[in-house]
C-alpha cells in the first residue's frame, strides 16, 4: 500500500516539476535569502502560495469550457441535435466529476496534465514571485544599513573605553610612585613592611597584565575594523567579550585599591599598638617598684610569723610525741588481733579455692554440653531457614511468572484489538475505493457505448452524403456546404478519438488500482488468518498458565504447613536454650558471690598494711620537722644581721 502511494506521489511531483521549470531560479533565490537572514523571514509563505496556485491550476474549470466549446460547435449543425445535446450533458457532468476528483488530496486522483491551462498561470506566478523577491532584497538592504550603523557606534564606544583605561593606568602609576617612598620610610621598623612590598609587586604585575591586555584589545579592535564588512554578526559577540574583559579589569583594579586601603589601615593599627605597648610598659615599671616595696614589708612580717610558729611547733612536737606513743601501743594490739584473723581467713580461702576449682570443672562440663546443644540447634535452624528461603524464592518466581504472563496476555489482547480495528478501517476504505472505481468503470463504459453509437451514426450519414454527392446534380453552393459539413464531421471524429483515448487511459489506471487493492485485500485476509491462529495459541498458553497457577497454589499451601511445623520445632528448641541459660546465670551468680568474699579479705589485709606504713611515715615526719626548726633557730640571727646591714 505504501509503495503504491509513494509511486503515485513521485509521478505527481515529476509532473509538477515540469510545470515549474520557468520559475525555479527566482523561487530558489528567495528561499536562500530567507534561510540566511533569520529576522527577515516574513516572506516564508511564498512556497506555500506557489503550491496552492499549482493546485488551483489543476482544479481550474477550463477543461469544462474547452469540452463544451467543441460540443457547441458540433451542435450548430442541424443533424443529430438531440444526440449532441445528450452527449454534451454527459461530458459536462463528467467534467464536473473530474473537477471534484482533482480537488481531492489522494495521490492517484491528481495525475492529469493539461498544457492549455498552465501557460497563463505560469506568467502570473512569475510576476508575483519577482515582486516578492524585489521586496525581500530591499528589506535586506535596510537591515545591512542598520548593521553598519551599529558597528560604527560600537567602534566609537570601544575607542572611548580604551582612552579611559589608558588615563586610569597612567594616574595609577603616578599614585604608586608618590605613595611608595613615604610609606617605605615609615614602615622600616614594623612587621607590615613585608606585606606592603608584596602588594607593590602585585600592583606591578597587575599593571603589566593590564598593559598586555590593552595591547591585545588594540589588536582585536584593529582586526575588527578590517573585518567589519565581512563579519557583521561576529562583531556583537566580540563586543560582548570585550565588555566582559573590561568589567574584569575594573574588578581587579577595585581589588588592588581595596588591598592598598587595607595595608594603610594595618600600618595605622600597628602604630597605635606600639603606642599602647609603650604606655603599658611605663605603667608596669611603676607597678614593679610598688610591688618590691610590698615584698620587703611582707618579708619582715614573715620573719615575725616564723618565730611565732617555731615556738608553737615545739609545743606541738611534745604533744605529738605523747600522742604517738599511745597510738603505737593501740596499733600493736590491733595488729596482733588482725594476724590471728588473717591466718584464719587464709585457711578459709584455701578451702574456697578448692571448692571453686570443683565448681569451675562442673561449669566447663555444662558449657561444653550447652555449646554442643547450641551448635545442633543452629544447624537445624539454618537448614530450616534455607528451606524457608528456597520455598519463598520459588513462590516469588511463580508470582513473577504469573505477572509476566498476565502482562503478555493483556498486551497481546490489546495489540489484537488495535490491529483488528485498524484492519477493519482499512477494509472499509478499500471497499469504498472499490465501489467508487466500479462506478467510474460503469460510467466510462456507458460513455464508450455512446461514443460508438455516435460514430456509427456519423459514418452512416457520411456515406449517405457521399452517395448523394455522387448522384446529385446540384449547384456549386450545395457542394461547398457538403464539403464544409464533411470537414466538421472529421474534426468531431478526431475530438471523439482523443476523448476515447483519454477515457481508455483512465480505465487502465483504474484497473491497475483495482488490482493493487485486491492484492492488499488478500494480504489483509492472510493477516487476519495469522491473527486467529495466534489467538488460538494464546488461548492454549492461557490454559497452561491456569494449570500452573493451580499447581503452584497447592505447593504454596504445602510449604506454609511445613513452615508452621518448623516454627513449632524452633520454639521448643528456643525454650530449652532459655532454660539452660537460666541455669548458667545462677551458677555465675554463685561464683561472683564467692569472688566478692575473697576480695573483701584481701582488702582488709591491704588496709592493715597501709595503717602500719602511715604510722612509720608520721614518726619520720615529726623527727624531720624537729631538725628543721632547730636549723631555723640557728640561722634567724644571721639573717637579721644581714638585713640590718
Coordinates of C-alpha atoms in Angstrom, one line a residue:
X1 CA 0.0 0.0 0.0
X2 CA 2.7 2.4 1.0
X3 CA 4.8 1.6 -2.1
X4 CA 1.8 2.3 -4.4
X5 CA 1.2 5.6 -2.7
X6 CA 4.9 6.6 -2.9
X7 CA 4.9 5.8 -6.7
X8 CA 1.9 7.9 -7.3
X9 CA 3.3 10.8 -5.3
X10 CA 6.6 10.6 -7.3
X11 CA 4.7 10.7 -10.6
X12 CA 2.7 13.8 -9.4
X13 CA 5.9 15.5 -8.2
X14 CA 7.6 14.9 -11.6
X15 CA 4.7 16.5 -13.4
X16 CA 4.8 19.5 -11.0
X17 CA 8.5 20.0 -11.7
X18 CA 7.8 20.2 -15.4
X19 CA 5.3 22.9 -14.8
X20 CA 7.7 24.9 -12.5
X21 CA 10.8 25.0 -14.8
X22 CA 10.3 28.6 -15.7
X23 CA 10.1 29.9 -12.1
X24 CA 12.7 27.8 -10.3
X25 CA 15.5 30.5 -10.3
X26 CA 13.5 33.2 -8.7
X27 CA 12.0 31.0 -6.0
X28 CA 15.3 29.4 -5.1
X29 CA 17.0 32.8 -4.7
X30 CA 14.1 34.0 -2.4
X31 CA 14.3 30.8 -0.3
X32 CA 18.1 31.0 0.1
X33 CA 17.9 34.6 1.2
X34 CA 15.2 33.7 3.6
X35 CA 17.2 30.9 5.2
X36 CA 20.4 33.1 5.5
X37 CA 18.6 36.1 7.2
X38 CA 16.7 35.0 10.2
X39 CA 14.9 38.2 11.3
X40 CA 13.7 38.9 7.6
X41 CA 11.8 35.6 7.3
X42 CA 8.4 37.2 7.0
X43 CA 8.1 36.1 3.3
X44 CA 8.1 32.4 4.3
X45 CA 4.7 31.8 2.7
X46 CA 5.9 32.2 -0.9
X47 CA 6.4 28.5 -1.5
X48 CA 3.0 27.7 0.2
X49 CA 1.3 30.2 -2.1
X50 CA 3.0 28.8 -5.1
X51 CA 1.9 25.2 -4.2
X52 CA -1.6 26.5 -3.7
X53 CA -1.6 28.2 -7.1
X54 CA -0.4 24.9 -8.7
X55 CA -3.2 23.0 -7.0
X56 CA -5.7 25.6 -8.2
X57 CA -4.3 25.3 -11.8
X58 CA -5.2 21.6 -11.7
X59 CA -8.6 22.3 -10.2
X60 CA -9.5 25.0 -12.7
X61 CA -12.8 24.7 -14.6
X62 CA -11.2 25.4 -18.1
X63 CA -11.5 21.7 -19.0
X64 CA -15.2 22.0 -18.9
X65 CA -15.2 25.2 -21.1
X66 CA -12.9 23.5 -23.7
X67 CA -15.1 20.4 -24.0
X68 CA -18.3 22.5 -24.1
X69 CA -16.9 24.7 -26.9
X70 CA -16.2 21.7 -29.1
X71 CA -19.5 20.2 -28.4
X72 CA -21.3 23.5 -29.1
X73 CA -19.5 23.7 -32.5
X74 CA -21.0 20.4 -33.4
X75 CA -24.4 21.4 -32.1
X76 CA -24.6 24.3 -34.6
X77 CA -25.2 21.8 -37.4
X78 CA -28.8 20.7 -37.6
X79 CA -28.0 17.0 -37.9
X80 CA -28.2 14.9 -34.7
X81 CA -29.0 17.9 -32.3
X82 CA -30.8 15.8 -29.8
X83 CA -27.9 13.3 -29.6
X84 CA -25.3 16.0 -29.4
X85 CA -27.2 17.7 -26.5
X86 CA -27.2 14.4 -24.6
X87 CA -23.5 13.9 -25.3
X88 CA -22.7 17.4 -24.2
X89 CA -24.6 17.0 -21.0
X90 CA -22.9 13.7 -20.2
X91 CA -19.4 15.2 -20.9
X92 CA -20.4 18.3 -18.8
X93 CA -21.2 16.0 -15.9
X94 CA -18.1 14.0 -16.4
X95 CA -16.0 17.2 -16.4
X96 CA -17.6 18.2 -13.1
X97 CA -16.7 14.8 -11.7
X98 CA -13.1 15.2 -12.9
X99 CA -13.0 18.7 -11.2
X100 CA -14.2 17.1 -8.0
X101 CA -11.6 14.3 -8.3
X102 CA -8.9 16.9 -8.8
X103 CA -9.9 18.7 -5.6
X104 CA -9.2 15.6 -3.6
X105 CA -5.9 15.1 -1.7
X106 CA -5.4 11.5 -2.7
X107 CA -2.3 10.8 -4.8
X108 CA -3.9 8.8 -7.6
X109 CA -6.6 11.3 -8.5
X110 CA -4.4 14.3 -9.4
X111 CA -2.4 12.8 -12.3
X112 CA -3.8 14.5 -15.4
X113 CA -1.9 17.3 -17.1
X114 CA -3.4 19.9 -19.3
X115 CA -0.9 22.1 -21.2
X116 CA -3.6 24.5 -22.3
X117 CA -4.3 25.6 -18.8
X118 CA -0.8 26.1 -17.4
X119 CA 0.5 28.8 -19.8
X120 CA -1.4 31.7 -18.3
X121 CA -0.9 30.6 -14.7
X122 CA 2.9 30.5 -15.2
X123 CA 3.0 34.1 -16.4
X124 CA 1.0 35.5 -13.4
X125 CA 3.0 33.3 -11.0
X126 CA 6.4 34.5 -12.3
X127 CA 5.3 38.2 -11.9
X128 CA 4.2 37.6 -8.3
X129 CA 7.5 35.8 -7.4
X130 CA 9.5 38.7 -8.9
X131 CA 7.7 41.3 -6.9
X132 CA 8.2 39.3 -3.7
X133 CA 11.9 38.9 -4.4
X134 CA 12.4 42.6 -5.0
X135 CA 10.7 43.5 -1.7
X136 CA 12.9 40.9 0.1
X137 CA 16.1 42.4 -1.4
X138 CA 15.0 45.9 -0.3
X139 CA 14.4 44.8 3.2
X140 CA 17.8 43.1 3.4
X141 CA 19.5 46.3 2.2
X142 CA 17.8 48.2 5.0
X143 CA 18.9 45.6 7.5
X144 CA 22.5 45.8 6.3
X145 CA 22.5 49.6 6.7
X146 CA 21.3 49.2 10.3
X147 CA 24.1 46.8 11.0
X148 CA 26.7 49.2 9.6
X149 CA 25.4 52.0 11.9
X150 CA 25.6 49.7 14.9
X151 CA 29.2 48.7 14.0
X152 CA 30.2 52.4 13.7
X153 CA 28.6 53.1 17.1
X154 CA 30.4 50.2 18.8
X155 CA 33.7 51.2 17.2
X156 CA 33.4 54.7 18.7
X157 CA 32.5 53.3 22.1
X158 CA 35.5 51.0 22.1
X159 CA 37.9 53.8 21.3
X160 CA 36.5 55.9 24.2
X161 CA 36.8 52.9 26.6
X162 CA 40.5 52.4 25.6
X163 CA 41.3 56.0 26.1
X164 CA 39.6 55.9 29.5
X165 CA 41.6 52.8 30.6
X166 CA 44.9 54.4 29.4
X167 CA 44.2 57.5 31.6
X168 CA 43.4 55.4 34.6
X169 CA 46.6 53.3 34.2
X170 CA 48.8 56.5 34.0
X171 CA 47.1 58.0 37.1
X172 CA 47.6 54.7 38.9
X173 CA 51.3 54.6 38.1
X174 CA 51.8 58.2 39.3
X175 CA 49.9 57.5 42.6
X176 CA 52.0 54.3 43.2
X177 CA 55.3 56.3 42.8
X178 CA 54.1 59.1 45.1
X179 CA 52.9 56.7 47.7
X180 CA 55.8 54.3 47.7
X181 CA 58.7 56.5 49.2
X182 CA 57.0 57.8 52.4
X183 CA 55.3 54.6 53.1
X184 CA 58.6 52.6 52.9
X185 CA 60.4 55.1 55.1
X186 CA 57.7 55.0 57.8
X187 CA 57.4 51.2 57.8
X188 CA 61.1 50.1 58.2
X189 CA 60.7 49.0 61.8
X190 CA 57.2 47.5 61.6
X191 CA 56.0 44.0 60.6
X192 CA 53.6 45.3 57.9
X193 CA 56.5 46.4 55.6
X194 CA 56.7 42.9 54.0
X195 CA 53.0 42.9 53.2
X196 CA 53.3 46.3 51.6
X197 CA 56.2 45.2 49.5
X198 CA 54.2 42.1 48.3
X199 CA 51.3 44.4 47.5
X200 CA 53.6 46.6 45.5
X201 CA 54.9 43.6 43.5
X202 CA 51.3 42.5 42.9
X203 CA 50.4 46.0 41.7
X204 CA 53.4 45.9 39.2
X205 CA 52.3 42.5 37.9
X206 CA 48.7 43.6 37.6
X207 CA 49.8 46.8 35.7
X208 CA 51.9 44.7 33.3
X209 CA 48.9 42.4 32.8
X210 CA 46.7 45.4 32.2
X211 CA 49.2 46.7 29.5
X212 CA 49.3 43.3 27.8
X213 CA 45.5 43.1 27.8
X214 CA 45.2 46.6 26.5
X215 CA 47.7 45.7 23.7
X216 CA 45.6 42.6 22.9
X217 CA 42.5 44.7 22.9
X218 CA 44.0 47.1 20.5
X219 CA 44.9 44.3 18.2
X220 CA 41.4 42.9 18.4
X221 CA 40.0 46.4 17.6
X222 CA 42.2 46.7 14.5
X223 CA 41.1 43.2 13.4
X224 CA 37.5 44.2 13.9
X225 CA 37.9 47.4 11.9
X226 CA 39.5 45.3 9.0
X227 CA 36.8 42.6 9.0
X228 CA 33.7 44.8 9.6
X229 CA 32.1 44.4 6.2
X230 CA 32.5 40.6 6.0
X231 CA 31.7 39.6 9.6
X232 CA 28.8 41.8 10.8
X233 CA 27.2 39.3 13.1
X234 CA 30.5 38.3 14.8
X235 CA 31.1 42.0 15.9
X236 CA 28.4 41.8 18.5
X237 CA 29.9 38.6 20.0
X238 CA 33.4 40.2 20.2
X239 CA 31.9 43.4 21.7
X240 CA 30.3 41.3 24.4
X241 CA 33.7 39.6 25.1
X242 CA 35.5 43.0 25.3
X243 CA 32.9 44.3 27.7
X244 CA 33.4 41.3 29.9
X245 CA 37.2 41.7 29.9
X246 CA 36.8 45.5 30.8
X247 CA 34.5 44.6 33.7
X248 CA 37.1 42.0 34.8
X249 CA 39.8 44.7 34.7
X250 CA 37.7 47.1 36.7
X251 CA 37.0 44.4 39.3
X252 CA 40.8 43.7 39.5
X253 CA 41.5 47.5 39.9
X254 CA 38.9 47.7 42.7
X255 CA 40.6 44.7 44.4
X256 CA 44.0 46.4 44.2
X257 CA 42.6 49.7 45.7
X258 CA 40.9 47.7 48.4
X259 CA 44.2 45.9 49.2
X260 CA 46.1 49.2 49.4
X261 CA 43.5 50.7 51.8
X262 CA 43.7 47.5 54.0
X263 CA 47.6 47.9 54.1
X264 CA 47.3 51.5 55.2
X265 CA 44.8 50.6 57.9
X266 CA 47.1 47.8 59.1
X267 CA 50.0 50.3 59.3
X268 CA 47.8 52.7 61.4
X269 CA 46.8 49.9 63.6
X270 CA 50.4 48.8 64.2
X271 CA 51.4 52.4 65.2
X272 CA 48.6 52.6 67.6
X273 CA 49.5 49.2 69.1
X274 CA 53.1 50.3 69.6
X275 CA 52.0 53.5 71.4
X276 CA 49.7 51.4 73.6
X277 CA 52.6 49.0 74.4
X278 CA 54.8 51.9 75.5
X279 CA 52.2 53.2 77.8
X280 CA 51.6 49.8 79.3
X281 CA 55.4 49.4 79.8
X282 CA 55.6 52.6 81.9
X283 CA 52.6 51.5 83.9
X284 CA 54.2 48.1 84.6
X285 CA 57.5 49.6 85.7
X286 CA 55.7 51.8 88.2
X287 CA 53.8 48.8 89.5
X288 CA 57.0 46.8 89.8
X289 CA 58.5 49.4 92.1
X290 CA 55.5 49.4 94.3
X291 CA 55.5 45.6 94.3
X292 CA 59.1 45.5 95.5
X293 CA 58.2 47.7 98.5
X294 CA 55.3 45.5 99.3
X295 CA 57.6 42.4 99.1
X296 CA 60.1 43.9 101.6
X297 CA 57.3 44.6 104.1
X298 CA 55.9 41.1 103.7
X299 CA 59.4 39.6 104.3
X300 CA 59.5 41.4 107.7
X301 CA 56.1 40.1 108.6
X302 CA 57.1 36.5 107.5
X303 CA 60.1 36.6 109.8
X304 CA 58.0 37.5 112.8
X305 CA 55.4 34.8 111.9
X306 CA 58.2 32.2 111.6
X307 CA 59.5 32.9 115.1
X308 CA 55.9 32.5 116.5
X309 CA 55.5 29.3 114.5
X310 CA 58.8 27.8 115.9
X311 CA 57.5 28.3 119.5
X312 CA 54.2 26.7 118.6
X313 CA 55.9 23.8 116.7
X314 CA 58.0 22.9 119.8
X315 CA 54.8 22.8 121.9
X316 CA 53.0 20.7 119.3
X317 CA 56.0 18.4 118.9
X318 CA 55.9 17.5 122.6
X319 CA 52.1 16.9 122.4
X320 CA 52.5 14.7 119.2
X321 CA 55.2 12.6 120.8
X322 CA 52.9 11.7 123.7
X323 CA 50.0 11.0 121.4
X324 CA 52.2 8.9 119.0
X325 CA 53.3 6.7 121.9
X326 CA 49.7 6.0 122.8
X327 CA 48.7 5.2 119.2
X328 CA 51.7 2.8 118.8
X329 CA 50.5 0.7 121.7
X330 CA 47.0 0.6 120.3
X331 CA 48.2 -0.3 116.8
X332 CA 50.4 -3.1 118.1
X333 CA 47.4 -4.7 119.9
X334 CA 45.2 -4.4 116.8
X335 CA 47.9 -5.8 114.6
X336 CA 48.3 -8.9 116.8
X337 CA 44.5 -9.5 116.6
X338 CA 44.5 -9.0 112.8
X339 CA 47.3 -11.5 112.4
X340 CA 45.2 -14.2 114.1
X341 CA 42.2 -13.3 111.9
X342 CA 44.4 -13.3 108.7
X343 CA 45.6 -16.9 109.5
X344 CA 42.0 -18.0 109.9
X345 CA 41.0 -16.2 106.7
X346 CA 43.9 -17.9 104.7
X347 CA 42.7 -21.3 105.8
X348 CA 39.2 -20.5 104.7
X349 CA 40.5 -19.1 101.4
X350 CA 42.3 -22.3 100.6
X351 CA 39.1 -24.3 101.2
X352 CA 37.1 -21.8 99.0
X353 CA 39.7 -22.2 96.2
X354 CA 39.3 -26.0 96.3
X355 CA 35.5 -25.6 96.1
X356 CA 35.9 -23.0 93.3
X357 CA 38.1 -25.4 91.2
X358 CA 35.4 -28.1 91.5
X359 CA 32.7 -25.7 90.6
X360 CA 34.8 -24.5 87.6
X361 CA 35.1 -28.0 86.3
X362 CA 31.4 -28.6 86.6
X363 CA 30.8 -25.3 84.8
X364 CA 33.1 -26.2 82.0
X365 CA 31.3 -29.5 81.5
X366 CA 28.0 -27.7 81.4
X367 CA 29.4 -25.1 79.0
X368 CA 30.5 -27.9 76.6
X369 CA 27.1 -29.5 76.7
X370 CA 25.4 -26.2 76.1
X371 CA 27.7 -25.4 73.2
X372 CA 27.0 -28.8 71.6
X373 CA 23.3 -28.3 72.0
X374 CA 23.5 -24.8 70.6
X375 CA 25.5 -26.0 67.6
X376 CA 23.0 -28.7 66.9
X377 CA 20.1 -26.2 67.2
X378 CA 21.9 -23.7 65.0
X379 CA 22.4 -26.3 62.3
X380 CA 18.7 -27.3 62.5
X381 CA 17.6 -23.6 62.4
X382 CA 20.0 -22.9 59.4
X383 CA 18.6 -25.9 57.5
X384 CA 15.0 -24.8 58.2
X385 CA 15.8 -21.2 57.2
X386 CA 17.4 -22.5 53.9
X387 CA 14.3 -24.5 53.2
X388 CA 12.1 -21.5 54.0
X389 CA 14.2 -19.2 51.7
X390 CA 14.0 -21.8 48.9
X391 CA 10.3 -22.1 49.2
X392 CA 9.9 -18.3 49.3
X393 CA 12.1 -17.9 46.2
X394 CA 10.1 -20.5 44.4
X395 CA 6.9 -18.7 45.4
X396 CA 8.3 -15.3 44.2
X397 CA 9.4 -16.8 40.9
X398 CA 6.0 -18.3 40.4
X399 CA 4.4 -14.9 41.2
X400 CA 6.7 -13.1 38.8
X401 CA 6.0 -15.6 36.0
X402 CA 2.3 -15.2 36.6
X403 CA 2.5 -11.4 36.5
X404 CA 4.7 -11.5 33.3
X405 CA 2.3 -13.9 31.6
X406 CA -0.7 -11.8 32.6
X407 CA 1.0 -8.7 31.2
X408 CA 1.9 -10.5 28.0
X409 CA -1.6 -11.7 27.6
X410 CA -3.0 -8.2 28.1
X411 CA -0.5 -6.7 25.7
X412 CA -1.3 -9.4 23.1
X413 CA -5.0 -8.8 23.6
X414 CA -4.6 -5.1 23.2
X415 CA -2.5 -5.5 20.1
X416 CA -5.1 -7.8 18.6
X417 CA -7.8 -5.3 19.3
X418 CA -5.9 -2.5 17.8
X419 CA -4.9 -4.5 14.7
X420 CA -8.4 -5.7 14.2
X421 CA -9.8 -2.1 14.4
X422 CA -7.1 -0.9 12.0
X423 CA -7.7 -3.7 9.6
X424 CA -11.5 -3.1 9.7
X425 CA -10.9 0.6 8.9
X426 CA -8.6 -0.3 6.0
X427 CA -11.1 -2.9 4.7
X428 CA -13.8 -0.2 4.8
X429 CA -11.6 2.3 3.0
X430 CA -10.7 -0.3 0.4
X431 CA -14.3 -1.3 -0.1
X432 CA -15.3 2.4 -0.6
X433 CA -12.5 2.8 -3.1
X434 CA -13.5 -0.3 -5.0
X435 CA -17.1 0.9 -5.1
X436 CA -16.0 4.2 -6.5
X437 CA -13.8 2.6 -9.1
X438 CA -16.7 0.4 -10.2
X439 CA -19.0 3.4 -10.5
X440 CA -16.3 5.1 -12.6
X441 CA -15.9 2.0 -14.8
X442 CA -19.7 1.8 -15.4
X443 CA -19.8 5.5 -16.3
X444 CA -16.8 5.1 -18.7
X445 CA -18.3 2.0 -20.3
X446 CA -21.6 3.8 -20.9
X447 CA -19.7 6.8 -22.4
X448 CA -17.8 4.4 -24.7
X449 CA -21.0 2.8 -25.9
X450 CA -22.5 6.2 -26.6
X451 CA -19.4 7.3 -28.5
X452 CA -19.5 4.1 -30.6
X453 CA -23.2 4.7 -31.4
X454 CA -22.5 8.3 -32.4
X455 CA -19.5 7.2 -34.6
X456 CA -21.7 4.7 -36.3
X457 CA -24.4 7.3 -37.0
X458 CA -21.9 9.8 -38.2
X459 CA -20.3 7.2 -40.6
X460 CA -23.8 6.3 -41.9
X461 CA -24.5 10.0 -42.5
X462 CA -21.2 10.5 -44.2
X463 CA -21.8 7.5 -46.5
X464 CA -25.3 8.9 -47.4
X465 CA -23.7 12.3 -48.1
X466 CA -21.2 10.7 -50.4
X467 CA -23.9 8.8 -52.3
X468 CA -26.0 12.0 -52.6
X469 CA -22.9 13.9 -53.7
X470 CA -22.2 11.3 -56.5
X471 CA -25.8 11.2 -57.8
X472 CA -26.8 14.8 -57.2
X473 CA -26.8 17.4 -59.9
X474 CA -27.0 20.4 -57.6
X475 CA -25.2 23.7 -57.8
X476 CA -21.6 24.5 -56.6
X477 CA -23.0 26.2 -53.5
X478 CA -24.6 23.0 -52.3
X479 CA -21.2 21.2 -52.9
X480 CA -19.4 23.7 -50.8
X481 CA -21.8 23.2 -47.9
X482 CA -21.4 19.5 -48.1
X483 CA -17.6 19.8 -48.1
X484 CA -17.7 22.1 -45.0
X485 CA -20.1 19.6 -43.3
X486 CA -17.7 16.7 -44.1
X487 CA -14.7 18.6 -42.6
X488 CA -16.7 19.4 -39.5
X489 CA -17.6 15.8 -39.1
X490 CA -13.9 14.8 -39.5
X491 CA -12.9 17.3 -36.8
X492 CA -15.6 15.9 -34.5
X493 CA -14.4 12.4 -35.1
X494 CA -10.8 13.4 -34.2
X495 CA -12.0 15.1 -31.0
X496 CA -14.0 12.0 -30.1
X497 CA -11.0 9.8 -30.7
X498 CA -8.9 11.9 -28.3
X499 CA -11.6 11.8 -25.7
X500 CA -11.9 8.0 -26.1
X501 CA -8.1 7.6 -25.7
X502 CA -8.2 9.6 -22.5
X503 CA -11.0 7.6 -21.2
X504 CA -9.2 4.4 -22.0
X505 CA -6.1 5.6 -20.1
X506 CA -8.4 6.3 -17.1
X507 CA -9.8 2.8 -17.4
X508 CA -6.4 1.3 -17.4
X509 CA -5.3 3.3 -14.4
X510 CA -8.4 2.3 -12.6
X511 CA -7.9 -1.4 -13.4
X512 CA -4.3 -1.2 -12.1
X513 CA -5.5 0.4 -8.9
X514 CA -8.2 -2.3 -8.6
X515 CA -5.5 -5.0 -8.9
X516 CA -3.4 -3.3 -6.2
X517 CA -6.5 -3.1 -3.9
X518 CA -7.2 -6.8 -4.5
X519 CA -3.6 -7.7 -3.6
X520 CA -3.9 -5.6 -0.4
X521 CA -7.2 -7.3 0.5
X522 CA -5.6 -10.7 0.1
X523 CA -2.7 -9.6 2.4
X524 CA -5.3 -8.4 4.9
X525 CA -7.1 -11.7 4.8
X526 CA -3.8 -13.5 5.4
X527 CA -3.0 -11.3 8.3
X528 CA -6.5 -12.0 9.8
X529 CA -5.9 -15.7 9.5
X530 CA -2.5 -15.5 11.2
X531 CA -4.0 -13.4 14.0
X532 CA -6.7 -16.0 14.5
X533 CA -4.0 -18.7 14.7
X534 CA -2.1 -16.6 17.2
X535 CA -5.3 -16.2 19.2
X536 CA -5.7 -19.9 19.4
X537 CA -2.0 -20.3 20.6
X538 CA -2.6 -17.6 23.2
X539 CA -5.7 -19.3 24.5
X540 CA -3.7 -22.6 24.8
X541 CA -1.0 -20.8 26.7
X542 CA -3.6 -19.2 29.0
X543 CA -4.9 -22.7 29.8
X544 CA -1.4 -23.9 30.6
X545 CA -0.8 -20.9 32.8
X546 CA -4.1 -21.6 34.7
X547 CA -3.0 -25.2 35.3
X548 CA 0.4 -23.9 36.5
X549 CA -1.3 -21.5 38.9
X550 CA -3.3 -24.3 40.5
X551 CA -0.2 -26.4 40.9
X552 CA 1.8 -23.5 42.4
X553 CA -1.1 -22.7 44.8
X554 CA -1.0 -26.3 46.1
X555 CA 2.8 -26.1 46.5
X556 CA 2.4 -22.8 48.4
X557 CA -0.1 -24.4 50.8
X558 CA 2.2 -27.3 51.4
X559 CA 5.1 -25.1 52.1
X560 CA 3.1 -23.0 54.5
X561 CA 2.2 -26.2 56.5
X562 CA 5.9 -27.1 56.6
X563 CA 6.8 -23.6 57.8
X564 CA 4.3 -23.9 60.6
X565 CA 5.8 -27.3 61.7
X566 CA 9.3 -25.8 61.6
X567 CA 8.2 -22.8 63.6
X568 CA 6.8 -25.1 66.4
X569 CA 10.1 -27.1 66.5
X570 CA 12.2 -23.9 66.6
X571 CA 10.1 -22.6 69.5
X572 CA 10.6 -25.8 71.5
X573 CA 14.4 -25.6 70.9
X574 CA 14.4 -21.9 72.0
X575 CA 12.6 -22.9 75.3
X576 CA 15.3 -25.5 76.1
X577 CA 18.0 -23.0 75.3
X578 CA 16.4 -20.4 77.6
X579 CA 16.2 -22.9 80.5
X580 CA 19.9 -23.7 80.1
X581 CA 20.7 -20.0 80.1
X582 CA 18.9 -19.5 83.4
X583 CA 20.9 -22.4 85.0
X584 CA 24.1 -20.8 83.7
X585 CA 23.2 -17.5 85.2
X586 CA 22.5 -19.0 88.6
X587 CA 26.0 -20.7 88.6
X588 CA 27.6 -17.4 87.5
X589 CA 25.9 -15.5 90.4
X590 CA 27.2 -18.1 93.0
X591 CA 30.7 -17.8 91.5
X592 CA 30.6 -14.0 91.7
X593 CA 29.5 -14.0 95.3
X594 CA 32.4 -16.2 96.2
X595 CA 34.8 -13.9 94.4
X596 CA 33.4 -10.9 96.3
X597 CA 34.0 -12.5 99.7
X598 CA 37.6 -13.3 98.7
X599 CA 38.1 -9.7 97.6
X600 CA 36.9 -8.4 100.9
X601 CA 39.5 -10.5 102.8
X602 CA 42.3 -9.2 100.5
X603 CA 41.1 -5.6 101.1
X604 CA 41.3 -6.0 104.9
X605 CA 44.9 -7.2 104.6
X606 CA 45.8 -4.2 102.4
X607 CA 44.2 -1.7 104.9
X608 CA 46.3 -3.1 107.8
X609 CA 49.5 -2.8 105.8
X610 CA 48.6 0.9 104.9
X611 CA 48.0 1.8 108.6
X612 CA 51.4 0.4 109.6
X613 CA 53.1 2.5 106.8
X614 CA 51.3 5.6 107.9
X615 CA 52.4 5.3 111.5
X616 CA 56.0 4.9 110.4
X617 CA 55.8 7.9 108.0
X618 CA 54.3 10.1 110.7
X619 CA 57.2 9.3 113.0
X620 CA 59.8 10.1 110.3
X621 CA 58.0 13.5 109.5
X622 CA 58.0 14.5 113.2
X623 CA 61.7 13.9 113.5
X624 CA 62.5 15.8 110.3
X625 CA 60.3 18.8 111.4
X626 CA 62.2 19.0 114.7
X627 CA 65.5 19.1 112.9
X628 CA 64.3 21.9 110.5
X629 CA 63.0 24.0 113.4
X630 CA 66.4 23.8 115.2
X631 CA 68.2 24.9 112.0
X632 CA 65.9 27.8 111.5
X633 CA 66.5 29.0 115.1
X634 CA 70.3 29.0 114.4
X635 CA 70.0 30.8 111.0
X636 CA 67.5 33.5 112.1
X637 CA 70.0 35.8 114.0
X638 CA 72.3 35.7 110.9
X639 CA 69.5 36.9 108.6
X640 CA 68.6 39.8 111.0
X641 CA 72.3 41.0 110.9
X642 CA 72.3 40.8 107.1
X643 CA 69.0 42.8 106.8
X644 CA 70.3 45.4 109.1
X645 CA 73.5 45.9 107.1

